CSV table of C-alpha atoms in Angstrom, one decimal:
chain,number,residue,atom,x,y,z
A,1328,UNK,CA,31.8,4.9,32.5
A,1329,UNK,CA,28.3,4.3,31.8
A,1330,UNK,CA,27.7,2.8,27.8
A,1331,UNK,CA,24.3,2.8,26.6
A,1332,UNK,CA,23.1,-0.9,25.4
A,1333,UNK,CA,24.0,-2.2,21.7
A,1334,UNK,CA,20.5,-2.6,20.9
A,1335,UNK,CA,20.4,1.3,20.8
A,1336,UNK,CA,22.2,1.0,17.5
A,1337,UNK,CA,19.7,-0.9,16.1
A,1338,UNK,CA,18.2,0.7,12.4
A,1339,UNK,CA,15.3,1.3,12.0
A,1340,UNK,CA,15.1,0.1,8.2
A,1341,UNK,CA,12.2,-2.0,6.3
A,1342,UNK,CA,14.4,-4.7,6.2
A,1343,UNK,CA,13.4,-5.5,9.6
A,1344,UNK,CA,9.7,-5.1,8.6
A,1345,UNK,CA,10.2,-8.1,6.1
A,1346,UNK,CA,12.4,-10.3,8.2
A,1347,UNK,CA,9.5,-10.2,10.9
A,1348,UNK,CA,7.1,-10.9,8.5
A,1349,UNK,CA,8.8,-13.7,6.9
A,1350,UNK,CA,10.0,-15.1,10.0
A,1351,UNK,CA,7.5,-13.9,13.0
A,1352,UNK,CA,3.9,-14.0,11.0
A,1353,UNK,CA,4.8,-16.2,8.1
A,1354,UNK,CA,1.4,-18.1,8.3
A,1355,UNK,CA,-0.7,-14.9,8.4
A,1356,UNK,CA,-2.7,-14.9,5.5
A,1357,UNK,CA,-2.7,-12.1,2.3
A,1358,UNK,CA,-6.2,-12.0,-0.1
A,1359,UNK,CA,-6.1,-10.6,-3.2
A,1360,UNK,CA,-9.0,-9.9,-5.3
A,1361,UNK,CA,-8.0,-10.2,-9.1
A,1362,UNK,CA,-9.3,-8.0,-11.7
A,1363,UNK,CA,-11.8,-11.2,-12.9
A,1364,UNK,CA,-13.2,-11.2,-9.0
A,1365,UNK,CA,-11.5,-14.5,-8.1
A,1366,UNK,CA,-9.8,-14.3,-5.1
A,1367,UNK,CA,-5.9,-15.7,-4.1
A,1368,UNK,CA,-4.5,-16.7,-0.9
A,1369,UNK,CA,-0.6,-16.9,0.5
A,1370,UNK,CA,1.1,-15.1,3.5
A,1371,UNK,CA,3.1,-13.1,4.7
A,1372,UNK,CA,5.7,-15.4,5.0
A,1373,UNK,CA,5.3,-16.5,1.3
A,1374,UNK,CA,5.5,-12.9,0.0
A,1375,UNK,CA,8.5,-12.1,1.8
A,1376,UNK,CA,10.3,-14.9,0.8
A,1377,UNK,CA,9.4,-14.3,-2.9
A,1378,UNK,CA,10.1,-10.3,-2.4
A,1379,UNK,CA,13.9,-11.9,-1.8
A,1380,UNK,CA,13.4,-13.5,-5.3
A,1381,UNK,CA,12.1,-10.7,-7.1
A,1382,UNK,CA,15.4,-8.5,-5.1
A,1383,UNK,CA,17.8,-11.0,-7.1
A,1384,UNK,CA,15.6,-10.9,-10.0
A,1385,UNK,CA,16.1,-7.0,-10.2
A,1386,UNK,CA,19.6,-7.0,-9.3
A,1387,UNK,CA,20.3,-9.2,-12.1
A,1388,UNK,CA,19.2,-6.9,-14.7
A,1389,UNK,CA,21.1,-4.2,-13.5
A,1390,UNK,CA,19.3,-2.2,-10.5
A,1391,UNK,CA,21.8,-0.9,-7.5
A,1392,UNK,CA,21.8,1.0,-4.8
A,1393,UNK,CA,19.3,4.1,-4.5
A,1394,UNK,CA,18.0,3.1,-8.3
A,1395,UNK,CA,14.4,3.7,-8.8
A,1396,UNK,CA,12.1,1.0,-9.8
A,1397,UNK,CA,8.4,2.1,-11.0
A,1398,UNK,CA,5.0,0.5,-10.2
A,1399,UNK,CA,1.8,0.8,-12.0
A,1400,UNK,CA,-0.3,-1.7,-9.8
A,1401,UNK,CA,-3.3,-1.7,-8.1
A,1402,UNK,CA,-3.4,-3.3,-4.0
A,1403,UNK,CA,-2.3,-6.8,-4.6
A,1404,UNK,CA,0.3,-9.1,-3.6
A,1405,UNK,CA,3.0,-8.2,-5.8
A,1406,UNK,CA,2.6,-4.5,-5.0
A,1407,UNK,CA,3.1,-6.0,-1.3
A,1408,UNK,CA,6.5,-7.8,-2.8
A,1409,UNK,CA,7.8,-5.2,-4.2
A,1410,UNK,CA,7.4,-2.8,-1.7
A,1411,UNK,CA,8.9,-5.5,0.3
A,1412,UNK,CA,11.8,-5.9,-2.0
A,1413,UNK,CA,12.8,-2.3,-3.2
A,1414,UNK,CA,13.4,-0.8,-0.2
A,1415,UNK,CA,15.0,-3.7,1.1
A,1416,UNK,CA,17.4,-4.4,-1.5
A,1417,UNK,CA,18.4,-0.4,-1.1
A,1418,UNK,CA,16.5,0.8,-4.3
A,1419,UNK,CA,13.4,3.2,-4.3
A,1420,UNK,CA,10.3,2.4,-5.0
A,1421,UNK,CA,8.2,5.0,-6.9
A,1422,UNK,CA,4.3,3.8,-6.9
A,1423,UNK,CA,2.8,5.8,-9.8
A,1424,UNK,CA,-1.0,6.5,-9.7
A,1425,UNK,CA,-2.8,5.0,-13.4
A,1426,UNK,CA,-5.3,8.0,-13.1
A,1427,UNK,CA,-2.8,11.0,-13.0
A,1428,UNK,CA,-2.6,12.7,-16.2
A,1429,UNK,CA,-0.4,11.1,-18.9
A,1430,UNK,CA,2.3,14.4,-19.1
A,1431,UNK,CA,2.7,14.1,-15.2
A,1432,UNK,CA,3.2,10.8,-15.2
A,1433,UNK,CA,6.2,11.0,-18.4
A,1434,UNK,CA,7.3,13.9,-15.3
A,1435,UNK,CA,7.7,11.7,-12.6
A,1436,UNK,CA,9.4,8.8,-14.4
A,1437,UNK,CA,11.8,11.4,-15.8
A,1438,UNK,CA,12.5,12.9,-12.9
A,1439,UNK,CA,12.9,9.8,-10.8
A,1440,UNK,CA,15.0,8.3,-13.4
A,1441,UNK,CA,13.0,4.9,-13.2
A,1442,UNK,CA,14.8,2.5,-15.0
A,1443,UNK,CA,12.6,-0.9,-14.4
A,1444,UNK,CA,8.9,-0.6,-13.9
A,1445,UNK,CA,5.9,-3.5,-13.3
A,1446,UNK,CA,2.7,-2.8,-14.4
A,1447,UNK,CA,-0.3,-4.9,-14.0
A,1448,UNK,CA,-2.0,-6.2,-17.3
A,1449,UNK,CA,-4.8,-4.4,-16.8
A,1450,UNK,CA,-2.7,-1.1,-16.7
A,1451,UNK,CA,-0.8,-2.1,-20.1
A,1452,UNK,CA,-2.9,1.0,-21.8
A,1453,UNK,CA,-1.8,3.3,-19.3
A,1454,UNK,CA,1.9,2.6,-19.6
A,1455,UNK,CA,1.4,2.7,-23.6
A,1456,UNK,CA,0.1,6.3,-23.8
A,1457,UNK,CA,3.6,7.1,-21.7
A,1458,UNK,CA,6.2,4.3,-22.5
A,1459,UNK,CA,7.7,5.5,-25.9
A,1460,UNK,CA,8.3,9.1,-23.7
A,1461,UNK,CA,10.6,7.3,-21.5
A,1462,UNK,CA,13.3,4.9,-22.1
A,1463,UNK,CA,12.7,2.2,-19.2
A,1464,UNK,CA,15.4,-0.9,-19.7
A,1465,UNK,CA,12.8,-3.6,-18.9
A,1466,UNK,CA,9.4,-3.9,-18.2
A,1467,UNK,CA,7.7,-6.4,-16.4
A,1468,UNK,CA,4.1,-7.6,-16.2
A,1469,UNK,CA,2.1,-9.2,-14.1
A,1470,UNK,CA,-0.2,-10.9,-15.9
A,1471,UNK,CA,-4.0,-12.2,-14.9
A,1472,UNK,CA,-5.7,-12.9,-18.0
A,1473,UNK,CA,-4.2,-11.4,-21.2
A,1474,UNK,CA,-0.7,-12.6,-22.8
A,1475,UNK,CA,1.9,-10.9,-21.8
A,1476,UNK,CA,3.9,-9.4,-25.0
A,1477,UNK,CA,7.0,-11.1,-25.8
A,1478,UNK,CA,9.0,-8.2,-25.3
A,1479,UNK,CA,8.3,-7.5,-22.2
A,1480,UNK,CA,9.0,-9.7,-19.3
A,1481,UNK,CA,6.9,-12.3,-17.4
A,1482,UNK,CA,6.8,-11.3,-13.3
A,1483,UNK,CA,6.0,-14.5,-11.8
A,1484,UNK,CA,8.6,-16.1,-14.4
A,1485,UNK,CA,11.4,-13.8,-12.9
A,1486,UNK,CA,10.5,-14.7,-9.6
A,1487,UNK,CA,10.5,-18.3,-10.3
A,1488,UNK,CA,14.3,-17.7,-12.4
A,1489,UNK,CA,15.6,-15.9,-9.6
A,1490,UNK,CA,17.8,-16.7,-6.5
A,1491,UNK,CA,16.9,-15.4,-3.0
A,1492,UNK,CA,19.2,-12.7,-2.3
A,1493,UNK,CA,20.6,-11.9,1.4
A,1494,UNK,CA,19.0,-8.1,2.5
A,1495,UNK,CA,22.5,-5.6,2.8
A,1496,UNK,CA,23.2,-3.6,5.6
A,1497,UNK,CA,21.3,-0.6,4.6
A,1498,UNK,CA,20.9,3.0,6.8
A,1499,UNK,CA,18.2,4.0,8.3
A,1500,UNK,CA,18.0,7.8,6.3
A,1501,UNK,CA,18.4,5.9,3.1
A,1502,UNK,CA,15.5,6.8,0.7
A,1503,UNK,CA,13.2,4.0,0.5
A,1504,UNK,CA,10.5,5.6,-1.5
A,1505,UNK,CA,9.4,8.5,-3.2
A,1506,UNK,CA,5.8,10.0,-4.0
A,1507,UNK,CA,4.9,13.2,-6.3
A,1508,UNK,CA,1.9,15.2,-4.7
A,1509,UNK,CA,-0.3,18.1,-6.4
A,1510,UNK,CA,-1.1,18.9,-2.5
A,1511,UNK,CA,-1.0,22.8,-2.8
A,1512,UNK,CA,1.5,22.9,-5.6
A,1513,UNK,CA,0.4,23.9,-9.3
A,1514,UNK,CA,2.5,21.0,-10.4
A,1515,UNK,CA,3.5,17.6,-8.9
A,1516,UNK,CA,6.5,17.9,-6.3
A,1517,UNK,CA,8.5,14.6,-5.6
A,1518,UNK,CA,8.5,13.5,-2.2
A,1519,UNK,CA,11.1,11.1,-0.8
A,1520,UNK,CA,10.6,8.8,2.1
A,1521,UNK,CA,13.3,7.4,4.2
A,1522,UNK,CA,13.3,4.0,6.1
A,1523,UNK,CA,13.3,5.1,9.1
A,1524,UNK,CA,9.9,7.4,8.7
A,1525,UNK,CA,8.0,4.6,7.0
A,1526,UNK,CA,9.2,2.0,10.1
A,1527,UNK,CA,8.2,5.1,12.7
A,1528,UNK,CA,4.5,5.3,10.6
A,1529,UNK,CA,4.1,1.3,10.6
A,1530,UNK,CA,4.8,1.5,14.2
A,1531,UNK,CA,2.4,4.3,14.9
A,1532,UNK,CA,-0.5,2.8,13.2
A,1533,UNK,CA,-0.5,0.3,16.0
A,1534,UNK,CA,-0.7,2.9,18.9
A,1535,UNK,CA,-4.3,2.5,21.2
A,1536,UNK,CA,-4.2,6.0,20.5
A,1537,UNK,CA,-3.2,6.3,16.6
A,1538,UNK,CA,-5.4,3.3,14.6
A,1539,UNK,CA,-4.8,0.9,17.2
A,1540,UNK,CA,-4.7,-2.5,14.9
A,1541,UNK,CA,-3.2,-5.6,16.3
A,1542,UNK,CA,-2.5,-8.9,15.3
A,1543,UNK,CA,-6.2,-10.1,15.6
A,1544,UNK,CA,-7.4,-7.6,13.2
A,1545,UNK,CA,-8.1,-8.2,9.4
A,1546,UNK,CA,-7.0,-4.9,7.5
A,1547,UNK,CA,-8.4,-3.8,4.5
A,1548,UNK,CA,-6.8,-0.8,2.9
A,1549,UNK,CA,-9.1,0.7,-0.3
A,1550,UNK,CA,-7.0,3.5,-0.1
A,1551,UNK,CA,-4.3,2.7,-3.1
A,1552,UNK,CA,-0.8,1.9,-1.8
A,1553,UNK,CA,0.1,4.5,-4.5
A,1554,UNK,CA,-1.4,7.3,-2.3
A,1555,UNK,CA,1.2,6.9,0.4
A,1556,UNK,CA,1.0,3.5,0.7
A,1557,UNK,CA,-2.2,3.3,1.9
A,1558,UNK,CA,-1.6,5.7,5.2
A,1559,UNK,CA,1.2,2.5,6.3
A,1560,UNK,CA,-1.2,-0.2,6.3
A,1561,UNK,CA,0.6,-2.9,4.7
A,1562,UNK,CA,3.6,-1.7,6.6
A,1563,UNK,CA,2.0,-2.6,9.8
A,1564,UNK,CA,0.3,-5.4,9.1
A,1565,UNK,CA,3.8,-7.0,8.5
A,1566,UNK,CA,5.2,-5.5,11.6
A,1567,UNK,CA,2.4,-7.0,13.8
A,1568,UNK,CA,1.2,-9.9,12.1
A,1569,UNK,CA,-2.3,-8.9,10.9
A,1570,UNK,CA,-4.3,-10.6,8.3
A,1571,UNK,CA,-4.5,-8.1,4.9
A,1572,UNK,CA,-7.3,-8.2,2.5
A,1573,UNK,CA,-5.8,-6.5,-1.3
A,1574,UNK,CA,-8.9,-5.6,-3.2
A,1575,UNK,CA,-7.0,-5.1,-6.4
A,1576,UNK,CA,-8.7,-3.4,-9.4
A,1577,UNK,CA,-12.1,-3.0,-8.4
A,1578,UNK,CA,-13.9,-0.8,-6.5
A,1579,UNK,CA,-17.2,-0.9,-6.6
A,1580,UNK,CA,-19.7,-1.0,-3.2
A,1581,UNK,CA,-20.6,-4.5,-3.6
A,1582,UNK,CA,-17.9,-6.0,-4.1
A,1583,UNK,CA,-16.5,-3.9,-1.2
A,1584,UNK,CA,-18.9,-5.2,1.3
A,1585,UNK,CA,-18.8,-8.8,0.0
A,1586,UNK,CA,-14.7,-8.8,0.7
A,1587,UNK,CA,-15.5,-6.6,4.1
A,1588,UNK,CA,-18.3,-9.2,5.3
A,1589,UNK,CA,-16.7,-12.8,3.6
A,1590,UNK,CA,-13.4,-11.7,5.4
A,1591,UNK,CA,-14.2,-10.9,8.3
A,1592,UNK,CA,-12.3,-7.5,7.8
A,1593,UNK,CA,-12.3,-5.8,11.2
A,1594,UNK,CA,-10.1,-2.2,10.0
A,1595,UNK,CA,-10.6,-0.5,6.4
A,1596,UNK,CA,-9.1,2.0,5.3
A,1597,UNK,CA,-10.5,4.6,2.2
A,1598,UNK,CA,-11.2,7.7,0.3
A,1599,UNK,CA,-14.9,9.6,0.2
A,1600,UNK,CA,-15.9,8.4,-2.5
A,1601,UNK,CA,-15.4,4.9,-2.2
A,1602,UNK,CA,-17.4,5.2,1.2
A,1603,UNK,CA,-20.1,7.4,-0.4
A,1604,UNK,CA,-20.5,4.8,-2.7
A,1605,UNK,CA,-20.7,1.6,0.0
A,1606,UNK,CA,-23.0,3.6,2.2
A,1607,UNK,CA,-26.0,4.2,-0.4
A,1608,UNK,CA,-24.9,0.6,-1.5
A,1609,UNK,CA,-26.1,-0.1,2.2
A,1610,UNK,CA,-29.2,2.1,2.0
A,1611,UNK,CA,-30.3,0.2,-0.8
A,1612,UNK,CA,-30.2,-2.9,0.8
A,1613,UNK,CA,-29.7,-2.4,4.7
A,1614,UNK,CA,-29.6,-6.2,5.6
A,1615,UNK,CA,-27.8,-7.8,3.1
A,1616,UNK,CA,-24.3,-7.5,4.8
A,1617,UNK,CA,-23.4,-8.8,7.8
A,1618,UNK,CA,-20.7,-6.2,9.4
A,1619,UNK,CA,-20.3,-7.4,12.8
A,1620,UNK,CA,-17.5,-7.9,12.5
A,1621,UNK,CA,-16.3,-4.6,11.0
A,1622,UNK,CA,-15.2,-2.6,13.9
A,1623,UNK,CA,-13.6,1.0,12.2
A,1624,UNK,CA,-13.6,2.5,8.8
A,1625,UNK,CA,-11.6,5.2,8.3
A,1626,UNK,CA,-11.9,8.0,5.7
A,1627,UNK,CA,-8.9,9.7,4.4
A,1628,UNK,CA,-8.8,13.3,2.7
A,1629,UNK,CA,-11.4,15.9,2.6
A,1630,UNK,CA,-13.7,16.8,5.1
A,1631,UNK,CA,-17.1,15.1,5.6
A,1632,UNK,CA,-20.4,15.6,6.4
A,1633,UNK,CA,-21.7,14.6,9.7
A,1634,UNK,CA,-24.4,12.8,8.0
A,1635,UNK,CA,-22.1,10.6,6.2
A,1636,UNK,CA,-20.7,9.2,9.9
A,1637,UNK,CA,-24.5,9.1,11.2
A,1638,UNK,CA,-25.3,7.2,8.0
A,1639,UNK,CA,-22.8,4.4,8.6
A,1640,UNK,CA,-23.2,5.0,12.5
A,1641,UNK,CA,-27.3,3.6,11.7
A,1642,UNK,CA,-25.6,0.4,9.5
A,1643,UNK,CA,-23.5,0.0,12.8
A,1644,UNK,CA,-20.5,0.8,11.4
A,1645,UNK,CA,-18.2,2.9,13.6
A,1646,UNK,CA,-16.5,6.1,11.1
A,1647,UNK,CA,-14.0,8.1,11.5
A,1648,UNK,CA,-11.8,10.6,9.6
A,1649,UNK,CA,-8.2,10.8,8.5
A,1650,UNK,CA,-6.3,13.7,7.1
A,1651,UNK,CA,-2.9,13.3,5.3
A,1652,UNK,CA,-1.1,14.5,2.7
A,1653,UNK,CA,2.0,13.1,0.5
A,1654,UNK,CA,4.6,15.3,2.8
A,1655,UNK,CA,4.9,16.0,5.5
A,1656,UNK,CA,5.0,12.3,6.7
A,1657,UNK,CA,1.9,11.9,8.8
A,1658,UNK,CA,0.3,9.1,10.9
A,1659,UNK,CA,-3.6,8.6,11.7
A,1660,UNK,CA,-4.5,9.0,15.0
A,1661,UNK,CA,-7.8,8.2,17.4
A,1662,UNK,CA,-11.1,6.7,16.5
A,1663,UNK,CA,-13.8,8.2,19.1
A,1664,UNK,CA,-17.3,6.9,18.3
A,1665,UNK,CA,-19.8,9.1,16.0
A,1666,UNK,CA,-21.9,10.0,19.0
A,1667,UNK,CA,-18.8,12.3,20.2
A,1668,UNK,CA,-19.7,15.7,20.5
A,1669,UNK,CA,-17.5,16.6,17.3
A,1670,UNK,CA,-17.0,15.1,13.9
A,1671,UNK,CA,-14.7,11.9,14.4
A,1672,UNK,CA,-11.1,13.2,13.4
A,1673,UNK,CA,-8.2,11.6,13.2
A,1674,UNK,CA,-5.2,13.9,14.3
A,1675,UNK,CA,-2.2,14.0,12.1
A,1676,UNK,CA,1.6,13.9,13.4
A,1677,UNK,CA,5.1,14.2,11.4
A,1678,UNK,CA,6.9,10.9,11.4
């Protein structure tokens, strides 16, 4: 009798995602641009070691199996560690957007029953128009450059508390996040994402034929890791070992291009507007950044103008488009040049 090799049994969980990170690309560098423009530097290694941290951190007070833990954070490290973490550690990680309407976001943490949530100091407004709405057991801030109030909890001092935990055995269908989308639906529907289909996106980002990024590209996803986190981006630059630029808070055009040109940023990933806003940014002054090195920027969303892509295509920059929505699961697909005889899309595919 013929078996089929134990390596077929293999899950396909983020777990493995953070293990390779931590062990394979640990000296593969993570930017993040903080709200007062100064920039940090650690790894991937370093985050996924702390992400073990911040798994014992939560476990201590109180989150288990298939809990939810909210986010109100922009695209920086510790959004990368917790989405690290969460999953990991078999909880859920529900990554609210700060710019939905205050009654869908009291919805969402209802409905998810989210008992823990981090929030960025800059978002400390945001959570106060919702917090006394929702009964959350502990809430934890990263802080940048206001005090953090003393009856809340400090996230780099939980990290620093906590023990590194050992990830559990955890199935592959297990939820490992969940989303709420307005996509066609009068209000927001939840979403929930399994392991296995965010593992199956990371790995399809990296197809020649889907976004085809490597380990010598630097990846810089505008799009927020709260809109699906950031069409896998993150994901996959753990899986393969690429360098990832977080621009935080701001997103303005300049400081855009000065993080695309100063880092060499080779893949970027973003909405219409931010790119609107970057191209006349370019207009205004065509030489001022060197983009050489910028080989594809991708738009995700609505459908654009062809002189949008023949704009950027006269800065040199190579554009393409994305479509995607919350659920089904999709992943982003070819990049032909803006000289094709159709408007660069990218095709979409259920994970």
């Amino acid at each position: 009798m013929i078996h089929a090799p134990r390596a077929d049994e293999s899950q396909l969980t983020l777990t493995a995602v953070v293990e390779r990170a931590e062990h394979s690309h640990a000296n593969r560098e993570v930017v993040t641009r903080r709200p007062n423009g100064t920039v940090d530097r650690t790894t991937l290694g370093e985050c996924a070691i702390r992400s073990r941290r911040l798994a014992g951190a939560l476990a201590g007070l109180g989150i288990a199996d298939r809990d939810a833990v909210a986010t109100l954070l922009w695209n920086q490290a510790e959004h990368l560690e917790l989405h690290f973490a969460v999953p990991a550690m078999g909880a859920v990680l529900l990554a609210l957007d700060p710019r939905r309407p205050t009654e869908e976001l009291v919805r969402m943490v209802a409905d998810a029953r989210a008992r823990i949530i981090v929030v960025d100091d800059s978002l400390l407004g945001v959570l106060a128009a919702f917090a006394h709405r929702h009964t959350f057991e502990q809430v934890i801030v990263v802080g940048n450059d206001w005090p953090i109030p003393p009856e809340m909890l400090d996230y780099q001092a939980l990290i620093g508390a906590a023990a590194p935990i050992e990830w559990p055995r955890i199935d592959e269908k297990q939820p490992a996040a969940m989303y709420y989308t307005s996509d066609g639906a009068p209000e927001p529907v939840r979403t929930v994402h399994s392991h296995r289909a965010l593992v199956l996106r990371a790995l399809a980002v990296a197809l020649p034929d889907e976004l085809g990024v490597s380990a010598r590209d630097t990846l810089l996803p505008v799009l927020p890791l709260f809109r699906v986190e950031a069409l896998g981006l993150p994901y996959a630059a753990a899986l393969i070992g690429a360098r990832l630029i977080l621009p935080g808070l701001r997103r303005d055009p300049v400081g855009m291009l000065n993080l695309i040109a100063g880092e060499s940023v080779t893949v970027t990933v973003g909405d219409l507007d931010a790119w609107l806003a970057v191209l006349a940014a370019l207009n205004g002054v065509p030489r001022r950044w060197d983009l050489s090195r910028l080989d594809r920027l991708i738009v995700g969303g609505v459908a654009v103008a062809r002189s949008v892509f023949t704009g950027f295509e006269r800065h040199g920059v190579r554009m393409a488009q994305a479509w995607s929505m919350t659920a089904p699961m999709v992943a982003s697909s070819t990049v032909p040049t803006v000289a094709s005889s159709t408007v660069p899309t990218v095709a979409s595919s259920d994970a």
